[in-house]
Amino acid sequence: MTSSPTPAPSIVDRLSAPHRGPVPFSVEFFPPKDAEAEARLWRAVRTFERLGPAFVSMTYGAGGTTRDRTVRITGELAAQTTLLPVAHLTAVNHSIDELRALVGAYADQGITNLLALRGDPPGNPLGEWVKHPDGVEYAEELVRLIGELGDFHTGVASFPEGHHRAPDLDHDTRALVNKLRAGAEYSITQMFFDVEHFLRLRDRLVAADPEQGAKPLIPGIMPVTSLASVRRQAELSGSVIPDDVQARFAAAAGDGPEEDRAAVRAVGIDFATESAERLIAEGVPCLHFCSLNFAKATTEVLERLGLDVGSVVPATASS
Ligand SMILES: Cc1cc2nc3c(=O)[nH]c(=O)nc-3n(C[C@H](O)[C@H](O)[C@H](O)COP(=O)(O)OP(=O)(O)OC[C@H]3O[C@@H](n4cnc5c(N)ncnc54)[C@H](O)[C@@H]3O)c2cc1C
């Protein structure tokens, strides 16, 4: 045992607890680069705190100083807010000893919910993956490692369109099943532009292993508010943007020299709301919003889904 973490509720327990709105929701943040970005993150955190997410998660960056800041801020989320934080943990560029120390550093701050990920090569997410000589090759091994270290609750990533390095969907589904069999209690998906991909992943998972398929499969949703972010997300996630969705955003952007930002944003909010409505109708256990450290767009979607947002969103919050 690395240490004895103070037990925090597990994500699975949180998802079955009473919640506001039609379905539990969660919010993903990323580590801010500087003091100004950190202040913005905290504004978003305080707004979301009032809306009662089931949990919040903090992504894990590739660089050393970002990593230290991530651990510190995730600890502050646990200590200074009512939110339940999940720390993303990636294997990239870490030895097993370093991974153990990192898990221990989170445990010391009372963070017992971890999302176990392999991570991508720093600089170029699509570049060649090189295992640390004393590290782990796959997230599945990280799930097992965390399980050996104490009483943690672990989640993993899943990919509705298949992971970009997987030779085919069946291989990727087996990889997900193996991560769940290794002890992961739920998975959160990569964002997608077509709900059908999510539903097919759910079917594949249940068919491959009904017991693991019964664990929560949480869809990742990003309200995209500009054409650039639509393209960037598609590129980073390897998601295909269906022609009709592309056409919708392109029509909103207009054919002037500058994109009509307000119209694109409105389509982004509509699109995220429609996807979320379909997912709720399909019985998903939670909606996981990639907030990009802004509260406003996600809050608008939540409000349209029926969450009583009331007056909690500061008029000054930017998109
Ligand atoms: C919800 C979510 C959150 C994320 N957060 C972060 C973050 O905070 N920081 C960050 O850097 N990245 C993050 N990522 C990106 C993620 O790290 C990358 O997509 C990475 O390339 C895959 O990680 P994984 O944990 O799914 O890897 P793995 O599950 O190890 O899979 C990697 C590849 O290997 C294959 N594979 C898995 N196990 C085996 C096996 N036993 N034998 C053969 N092949 C196998 C899989 O099919 C896949 O192609 C996140 C992704 C998601 C969906």
CSV table of C-alpha atoms and ligand atoms in Angstrom, one decimal:
chain,number,residue,atom,x,y,z
A,1,MET,CA,0.0,0.0,0.0
A,2,THR,CA,1.3,3.4,-0.9
A,3,SER,CA,-0.7,5.2,1.8
A,4,SER,CA,-4.2,5.0,3.3
A,5,PRO,CA,-6.4,7.5,1.4
A,6,THR,CA,-9.4,9.0,3.2
A,7,PRO,CA,-12.3,7.4,1.4
A,8,ALA,CA,-14.1,9.7,-0.9
A,9,PRO,CA,-17.3,8.5,-2.6
A,10,SER,CA,-16.7,6.6,-5.8
A,11,ILE,CA,-18.0,7.9,-9.1
A,12,VAL,CA,-20.4,4.9,-9.5
A,13,ASP,CA,-21.9,5.8,-6.1
A,14,ARG,CA,-22.2,9.4,-7.1
A,15,LEU,CA,-24.0,8.5,-10.3
A,16,SER,CA,-26.7,6.7,-8.3
A,17,ALA,CA,-27.1,9.6,-5.7
A,18,PRO,CA,-29.9,12.1,-6.1
A,19,HIS,CA,-29.1,14.8,-8.7
A,20,ARG,CA,-30.6,18.0,-10.1
A,21,GLY,CA,-31.7,18.0,-13.7
A,22,PRO,CA,-32.7,15.1,-16.0
A,23,VAL,CA,-29.4,13.2,-15.6
A,24,PRO,CA,-26.2,13.6,-13.6
A,25,PHE,CA,-23.5,15.6,-15.3
A,26,SER,CA,-19.8,16.0,-14.8
A,27,VAL,CA,-17.2,18.6,-16.0
A,28,GLU,CA,-13.7,18.3,-17.3
A,29,PHE,CA,-11.1,20.9,-16.7
A,30,PHE,CA,-7.5,21.2,-17.9
A,31,PRO,CA,-4.5,22.5,-16.0
A,32,PRO,CA,-4.2,26.3,-16.5
A,33,LYS,CA,-0.9,27.6,-17.9
A,34,ASP,CA,-0.5,30.8,-15.9
A,35,ALA,CA,-2.1,32.8,-13.1
A,36,GLU,CA,-4.6,34.5,-15.4
A,37,ALA,CA,-5.8,31.2,-16.8
A,38,GLU,CA,-5.9,29.8,-13.2
A,39,ALA,CA,-8.2,32.7,-12.1
A,40,ARG,CA,-10.5,31.9,-15.1
A,41,LEU,CA,-10.5,28.2,-14.1
A,42,TRP,CA,-11.6,29.1,-10.6
A,43,ARG,CA,-14.4,31.3,-11.9
A,44,ALA,CA,-15.7,28.4,-13.9
A,45,VAL,CA,-15.2,26.0,-11.0
A,46,ARG,CA,-17.3,28.2,-8.7
A,47,THR,CA,-20.1,28.5,-11.2
A,48,PHE,CA,-20.2,24.7,-11.8
A,49,GLU,CA,-20.0,24.1,-8.0
A,50,ARG,CA,-23.4,25.8,-7.6
A,51,LEU,CA,-24.9,23.6,-10.3
A,52,GLY,CA,-24.0,20.4,-8.5
A,53,PRO,CA,-22.0,18.2,-10.9
A,54,ALA,CA,-21.7,14.5,-9.9
A,55,PHE,CA,-17.9,15.0,-10.2
A,56,VAL,CA,-15.3,17.1,-12.0
A,57,SER,CA,-12.1,15.8,-13.6
A,58,MET,CA,-8.7,17.4,-14.3
A,59,THR,CA,-6.7,16.3,-17.3
A,60,TYR,CA,-3.0,15.5,-17.0
A,61,GLY,CA,-0.5,17.3,-19.2
A,62,ALA,CA,2.7,16.1,-20.6
A,63,GLY,CA,5.2,18.6,-19.2
A,64,GLY,CA,6.9,18.6,-15.8
A,65,THR,CA,5.7,22.0,-14.4
A,66,THR,CA,2.2,21.5,-15.7
A,67,ARG,CA,2.2,18.2,-13.9
A,68,ASP,CA,3.1,19.7,-10.6
A,69,ARG,CA,0.4,22.4,-11.0
A,70,THR,CA,-2.1,19.8,-12.0
A,71,VAL,CA,-1.6,17.9,-8.7
A,72,ARG,CA,-1.7,21.1,-6.7
A,73,ILE,CA,-4.9,22.4,-8.3
A,74,THR,CA,-6.7,19.0,-8.1
A,75,GLY,CA,-5.8,18.9,-4.4
A,76,GLU,CA,-7.3,22.4,-4.0
A,77,LEU,CA,-10.5,21.2,-5.7
A,78,ALA,CA,-10.7,18.5,-3.1
A,79,ALA,CA,-9.9,20.7,-0.2
A,80,GLN,CA,-11.5,24.0,-1.0
A,81,THR,CA,-14.7,23.1,-2.9
A,82,THR,CA,-17.6,20.7,-2.4
A,83,LEU,CA,-16.8,19.1,-5.7
A,84,LEU,CA,-15.6,15.5,-6.1
A,85,PRO,CA,-12.5,15.6,-8.2
A,86,VAL,CA,-11.2,12.8,-10.5
A,87,ALA,CA,-7.5,13.1,-11.4
A,88,HIS,CA,-6.5,11.9,-14.8
A,89,LEU,CA,-3.3,10.1,-14.7
A,90,THR,CA,-1.2,9.2,-17.8
A,91,ALA,CA,1.6,6.7,-18.2
A,92,VAL,CA,3.5,8.6,-20.8
A,93,ASN,CA,7.1,9.4,-19.8
A,94,HIS,CA,6.7,8.0,-16.3
A,95,SER,CA,8.5,5.1,-14.7
A,96,ILE,CA,6.4,2.8,-12.5
A,97,ASP,CA,8.1,4.3,-9.5
A,98,GLU,CA,7.0,7.8,-10.6
A,99,LEU,CA,3.5,6.6,-11.2
A,100,ARG,CA,3.4,5.1,-7.7
A,101,ALA,CA,4.6,8.4,-6.2
A,102,LEU,CA,2.0,10.3,-8.2
A,103,VAL,CA,-0.8,8.1,-7.0
A,104,GLY,CA,0.5,8.6,-3.5
A,105,ALA,CA,0.6,12.4,-3.9
A,106,TYR,CA,-3.1,12.3,-4.9
A,107,ALA,CA,-4.0,10.0,-2.0
A,108,ASP,CA,-2.3,12.3,0.4
A,109,GLN,CA,-4.7,15.0,-0.7
A,110,GLY,CA,-7.7,12.7,-0.3
A,111,ILE,CA,-8.1,12.1,-4.1
A,112,THR,CA,-9.1,8.5,-4.5
A,113,ASN,CA,-10.9,8.7,-7.9
A,114,LEU,CA,-8.4,8.4,-10.8
A,115,LEU,CA,-8.8,8.1,-14.5
A,116,ALA,CA,-6.1,5.7,-15.8
A,117,LEU,CA,-4.8,6.6,-19.2
A,118,ARG,CA,-1.9,5.8,-21.4
A,119,GLY,CA,-1.5,9.3,-22.7
A,120,ASP,CA,-0.1,10.5,-26.0
A,121,PRO,CA,3.4,11.5,-27.0
A,122,PRO,CA,4.0,15.1,-25.9
A,123,GLY,CA,4.0,17.6,-28.7
A,124,ASN,CA,2.3,15.4,-31.3
A,125,PRO,CA,-0.6,13.3,-30.0
A,126,LEU,CA,-0.6,11.4,-33.3
A,127,GLY,CA,3.2,10.7,-33.1
A,128,GLU,CA,4.9,7.4,-32.4
A,129,TRP,CA,4.1,6.0,-28.9
A,130,VAL,CA,7.3,5.1,-27.0
A,131,LYS,CA,6.9,3.3,-23.7
A,132,HIS,CA,9.1,4.6,-20.8
A,133,PRO,CA,11.8,1.9,-20.3
A,134,ASP,CA,10.6,1.4,-16.7
A,135,GLY,CA,7.0,2.3,-17.3
A,136,VAL,CA,3.8,0.6,-18.6
A,137,GLU,CA,2.7,-0.1,-22.2
A,138,TYR,CA,-1.1,0.1,-21.8
A,139,ALA,CA,-3.6,1.8,-19.6
A,140,GLU,CA,-4.8,-1.7,-18.5
A,141,GLU,CA,-1.5,-2.1,-16.6
A,142,LEU,CA,-2.0,1.3,-15.0
A,143,VAL,CA,-5.4,0.2,-13.8
A,144,ARG,CA,-3.8,-2.9,-12.2
A,145,LEU,CA,-1.0,-0.8,-10.7
A,146,ILE,CA,-3.5,1.6,-9.1
A,147,GLY,CA,-5.5,-1.3,-7.8
A,148,GLU,CA,-2.4,-2.7,-6.0
A,149,LEU,CA,-1.7,0.6,-4.3
A,150,GLY,CA,-4.8,1.1,-2.2
A,151,ASP,CA,-8.5,1.7,-2.0
A,152,PHE,CA,-8.9,3.7,-5.2
A,153,HIS,CA,-11.7,4.0,-7.7
A,154,THR,CA,-10.5,4.0,-11.2
A,155,GLY,CA,-12.1,4.9,-14.6
A,156,VAL,CA,-10.7,4.6,-18.1
A,157,ALA,CA,-11.1,6.1,-21.5
A,158,SER,CA,-13.2,4.7,-24.3
A,159,PHE,CA,-13.5,5.5,-28.0
A,160,PRO,CA,-16.8,5.4,-29.8
A,161,GLU,CA,-15.1,5.5,-33.2
A,162,GLY,CA,-12.2,3.3,-32.1
A,163,HIS,CA,-8.9,4.5,-30.8
A,164,HIS,CA,-6.7,5.9,-33.6
A,165,ARG,CA,-4.0,3.4,-33.0
A,166,ALA,CA,-6.3,0.3,-32.9
A,167,PRO,CA,-6.3,-1.8,-36.0
A,168,ASP,CA,-10.0,-2.3,-35.8
A,169,LEU,CA,-13.1,-1.7,-33.6
A,170,ASP,CA,-13.1,-5.3,-32.3
A,171,HIS,CA,-9.5,-4.9,-31.1
A,172,ASP,CA,-10.3,-1.6,-29.4
A,173,THR,CA,-13.5,-3.1,-27.8
A,174,ARG,CA,-11.4,-5.9,-26.3
A,175,ALA,CA,-8.9,-3.4,-25.0
A,176,LEU,CA,-11.7,-1.6,-23.2
A,177,VAL,CA,-13.2,-4.8,-21.8
A,178,ASN,CA,-9.7,-5.7,-20.5
A,179,LYS,CA,-9.3,-2.3,-18.8
A,180,LEU,CA,-12.7,-2.9,-17.1
A,181,ARG,CA,-11.9,-6.5,-16.1
A,182,ALA,CA,-8.6,-5.2,-14.7
A,183,GLY,CA,-10.7,-3.2,-12.2
A,184,ALA,CA,-11.9,0.0,-13.9
A,185,GLU,CA,-15.4,0.9,-12.6
A,186,TYR,CA,-16.6,3.0,-15.5
A,187,SER,CA,-15.3,4.7,-18.7
A,188,ILE,CA,-15.6,8.1,-20.2
A,189,THR,CA,-15.7,8.4,-24.0
A,190,GLN,CA,-13.8,10.6,-26.4
A,191,MET,CA,-16.1,13.3,-27.7
A,192,PHE,CA,-18.0,12.4,-30.9
A,193,PHE,CA,-20.1,14.2,-33.5
A,194,ASP,CA,-22.5,11.3,-34.1
A,195,VAL,CA,-24.5,9.7,-31.2
A,196,GLU,CA,-24.8,6.5,-33.3
A,197,HIS,CA,-21.1,5.9,-32.7
A,198,PHE,CA,-21.6,6.0,-29.0
A,199,LEU,CA,-24.6,3.7,-29.2
A,200,ARG,CA,-22.7,1.2,-31.3
A,201,LEU,CA,-19.8,1.2,-28.8
A,202,ARG,CA,-22.3,0.5,-26.0
A,203,ASP,CA,-23.7,-2.4,-28.0
A,204,ARG,CA,-20.2,-3.8,-28.8
A,205,LEU,CA,-19.2,-3.6,-25.2
A,206,VAL,CA,-22.4,-5.4,-23.9
A,207,ALA,CA,-22.0,-8.1,-26.6
A,208,ALA,CA,-18.3,-8.6,-25.8
A,209,ASP,CA,-18.9,-8.9,-22.0
A,210,PRO,CA,-22.3,-8.3,-20.5
A,211,GLU,CA,-20.8,-7.9,-17.0
A,212,GLN,CA,-18.3,-5.2,-18.0
A,213,GLY,CA,-20.9,-3.7,-20.4
A,214,ALA,CA,-23.1,-3.0,-17.4
A,215,LYS,CA,-20.5,-0.6,-16.0
A,216,PRO,CA,-21.3,3.1,-16.6
A,217,LEU,CA,-20.3,4.3,-20.1
A,218,ILE,CA,-20.2,8.0,-19.9
A,219,PRO,CA,-20.4,10.1,-23.1
A,220,GLY,CA,-18.0,13.0,-23.5
A,221,ILE,CA,-19.6,16.1,-24.9
A,222,MET,CA,-18.0,19.3,-26.0
A,223,PRO,CA,-20.2,22.3,-26.8
A,224,VAL,CA,-18.0,23.7,-29.7
A,225,THR,CA,-18.4,27.4,-30.2
A,226,SER,CA,-16.2,28.2,-33.2
A,227,LEU,CA,-15.3,26.6,-36.5
A,228,ALA,CA,-11.7,26.3,-35.4
A,229,SER,CA,-12.7,24.4,-32.3
A,230,VAL,CA,-14.9,22.0,-34.3
A,231,ARG,CA,-11.9,21.3,-36.6
A,232,ARG,CA,-9.4,21.0,-33.8
A,233,GLN,CA,-11.6,18.6,-31.9
A,234,ALA,CA,-12.2,16.4,-34.9
A,235,GLU,CA,-8.4,16.4,-35.6
A,236,LEU,CA,-7.4,15.6,-32.0
A,237,SER,CA,-10.1,13.0,-31.4
A,238,GLY,CA,-9.9,11.4,-34.8
A,239,SER,CA,-13.7,11.9,-35.0
A,240,VAL,CA,-15.4,12.0,-38.3
A,241,ILE,CA,-17.8,15.0,-38.7
A,242,PRO,CA,-20.8,13.9,-40.6
A,243,ASP,CA,-21.5,15.9,-43.8
A,244,ASP,CA,-24.8,17.2,-42.4
A,245,VAL,CA,-23.1,18.5,-39.3
A,246,GLN,CA,-20.3,20.1,-41.3
A,247,ALA,CA,-22.9,21.7,-43.5
A,248,ARG,CA,-24.8,23.1,-40.5
A,249,PHE,CA,-21.7,24.8,-39.0
A,250,ALA,CA,-20.6,26.0,-42.5
A,251,ALA,CA,-24.0,27.6,-43.2
A,252,ALA,CA,-23.9,29.3,-39.8
A,253,ALA,CA,-20.4,30.6,-40.5
A,254,GLY,CA,-21.6,32.3,-43.7
A,255,ASP,CA,-19.4,33.0,-46.7
A,256,GLY,CA,-18.1,36.4,-45.7
A,257,PRO,CA,-14.4,37.0,-45.0
A,258,GLU,CA,-15.0,36.5,-41.2
A,259,GLU,CA,-17.1,33.6,-39.7
A,260,ASP,CA,-20.3,34.7,-38.1
A,261,ARG,CA,-19.2,33.8,-34.6
A,262,ALA,CA,-22.5,34.3,-32.9
A,263,ALA,CA,-24.3,32.0,-35.4
A,264,VAL,CA,-21.6,29.3,-35.2
A,265,ARG,CA,-21.8,29.4,-31.4
A,266,ALA,CA,-25.6,29.1,-31.5
A,267,VAL,CA,-25.3,26.0,-33.7
A,268,GLY,CA,-22.7,24.6,-31.4
A,269,ILE,CA,-25.0,25.0,-28.4
A,270,ASP,CA,-28.0,23.6,-30.4
A,271,PHE,CA,-25.9,20.6,-31.6
A,272,ALA,CA,-24.6,19.8,-28.1
A,273,THR,CA,-28.1,20.1,-26.6
A,274,GLU,CA,-29.6,17.8,-29.3
A,275,SER,CA,-26.9,15.2,-28.8
A,276,ALA,CA,-27.4,15.3,-25.1
A,277,GLU,CA,-31.2,15.0,-25.4
A,278,ARG,CA,-30.8,11.9,-27.5
A,279,LEU,CA,-28.2,10.4,-25.1
A,280,ILE,CA,-30.6,11.0,-22.1
A,281,ALA,CA,-33.4,9.3,-24.0
A,282,GLU,CA,-31.0,6.4,-24.5
A,283,GLY,CA,-30.5,6.2,-20.8
A,284,VAL,CA,-26.9,7.3,-20.3
A,285,PRO,CA,-25.8,7.4,-16.7
A,286,CYS,CA,-24.2,10.9,-16.9
A,287,LEU,CA,-23.1,13.6,-19.4
A,288,HIS,CA,-19.4,14.5,-19.2
A,289,PHE,CA,-18.8,18.0,-20.5
A,290,CYS,CA,-15.4,19.1,-21.7
A,291,SER,CA,-15.6,22.7,-20.5
A,292,LEU,CA,-12.3,24.1,-21.7
A,293,ASN,CA,-12.4,25.9,-18.3
A,294,PHE,CA,-15.3,28.1,-19.4
A,295,ALA,CA,-18.7,27.7,-17.7
A,296,LYS,CA,-21.1,29.6,-20.0
A,297,ALA,CA,-21.6,27.3,-23.0
A,298,THR,CA,-22.0,24.1,-20.9
A,299,THR,CA,-24.3,26.0,-18.5
A,300,GLU,CA,-26.5,27.0,-21.5
A,301,VAL,CA,-26.7,23.4,-22.6
A,302,LEU,CA,-27.6,22.3,-19.1
A,303,GLU,CA,-30.3,24.9,-18.8
A,304,ARG,CA,-31.8,23.8,-22.1
A,305,LEU,CA,-31.8,20.3,-20.9
A,306,GLY,CA,-34.0,21.3,-18.0
A,307,LEU,CA,-31.5,22.0,-15.2
A,308,ASP,CA,-32.7,24.9,-13.1
A,309,VAL,CA,-29.7,27.1,-13.5
A,310,GLY,CA,-31.5,30.1,-12.0
A,311,SER,CA,-29.2,33.0,-11.4
A,312,VAL,CA,-26.0,31.1,-10.7
A,313,VAL,CA,-24.2,32.0,-14.0
A,314,PRO,CA,-22.4,35.3,-13.7
A,315,ALA,CA,-23.2,37.6,-16.6
A,316,THR,CA,-19.5,38.2,-16.9
A,317,ALA,CA,-18.6,34.5,-17.6
A,318,SER,CA,-17.2,34.3,-21.2
A,319,SER,CA,-18.0,31.6,-23.7
B,1,LIG,C1,-12.1,10.8,-21.4
B,1,LIG,C2,-10.7,10.9,-21.9
B,1,LIG,C3,-9.8,11.6,-21.1
B,1,LIG,C4,-8.4,11.8,-21.5
B,1,LIG,N1,-7.6,12.5,-20.7
B,1,LIG,C5,-6.3,12.7,-21.0
B,1,LIG,C6,-5.4,13.4,-20.2
B,1,LIG,O1,-5.8,13.9,-19.1
B,1,LIG,N2,-4.1,13.5,-20.6
B,1,LIG,C7,-3.7,13.0,-21.8
B,1,LIG,O2,-2.5,13.1,-22.1
B,1,LIG,N3,-4.5,12.3,-22.6
B,1,LIG,C8,-5.8,12.1,-22.2
B,1,LIG,N4,-6.7,11.4,-23.1
B,1,LIG,C9,-6.2,10.9,-24.3
B,1,LIG,C10,-5.6,9.4,-24.2
B,1,LIG,O3,-4.5,9.4,-23.3
B,1,LIG,C11,-5.2,8.9,-25.6
B,1,LIG,O4,-6.3,8.8,-26.4
B,1,LIG,C12,-4.3,7.7,-25.6
B,1,LIG,O5,-3.8,7.6,-26.9
B,1,LIG,C13,-5.1,6.4,-25.3
B,1,LIG,O6,-5.2,6.3,-24.0
B,1,LIG,P1,-5.9,5.0,-23.4
B,1,LIG,O7,-5.8,5.1,-21.9
B,1,LIG,O8,-7.2,4.7,-24.0
B,1,LIG,O9,-4.8,3.8,-23.9
B,1,LIG,P2,-4.9,2.3,-23.9
B,1,LIG,O10,-6.2,1.7,-23.3
B,1,LIG,O11,-3.6,1.7,-23.4
B,1,LIG,O12,-5.0,2.0,-25.5
B,1,LIG,C14,-4.0,2.5,-26.4
B,1,LIG,C15,-4.0,1.7,-27.7
B,1,LIG,O13,-3.6,0.4,-27.5
B,1,LIG,C16,-4.6,-0.6,-27.7
B,1,LIG,N5,-4.5,-1.5,-26.7
B,1,LIG,C17,-4.9,-1.4,-25.4
B,1,LIG,N6,-4.5,-2.5,-24.6
B,1,LIG,C18,-4.0,-3.3,-25.5
B,1,LIG,C19,-3.4,-4.6,-25.3
B,1,LIG,N7,-3.3,-5.3,-24.1
B,1,LIG,N8,-2.8,-5.2,-26.4
B,1,LIG,C20,-2.8,-4.6,-27.6
B,1,LIG,N9,-3.4,-3.4,-27.8
B,1,LIG,C21,-3.9,-2.8,-26.8
B,1,LIG,C22,-5.9,0.2,-27.8
B,1,LIG,O14,-6.8,-0.4,-28.7
B,1,LIG,C23,-5.4,1.5,-28.3
B,1,LIG,O15,-5.3,1.6,-29.7
B,1,LIG,C24,-8.0,11.2,-22.7
B,1,LIG,C25,-8.9,10.5,-23.5
B,1,LIG,C26,-10.2,10.4,-23.1
B,1,LIG,C27,-11.2,9.6,-24.0
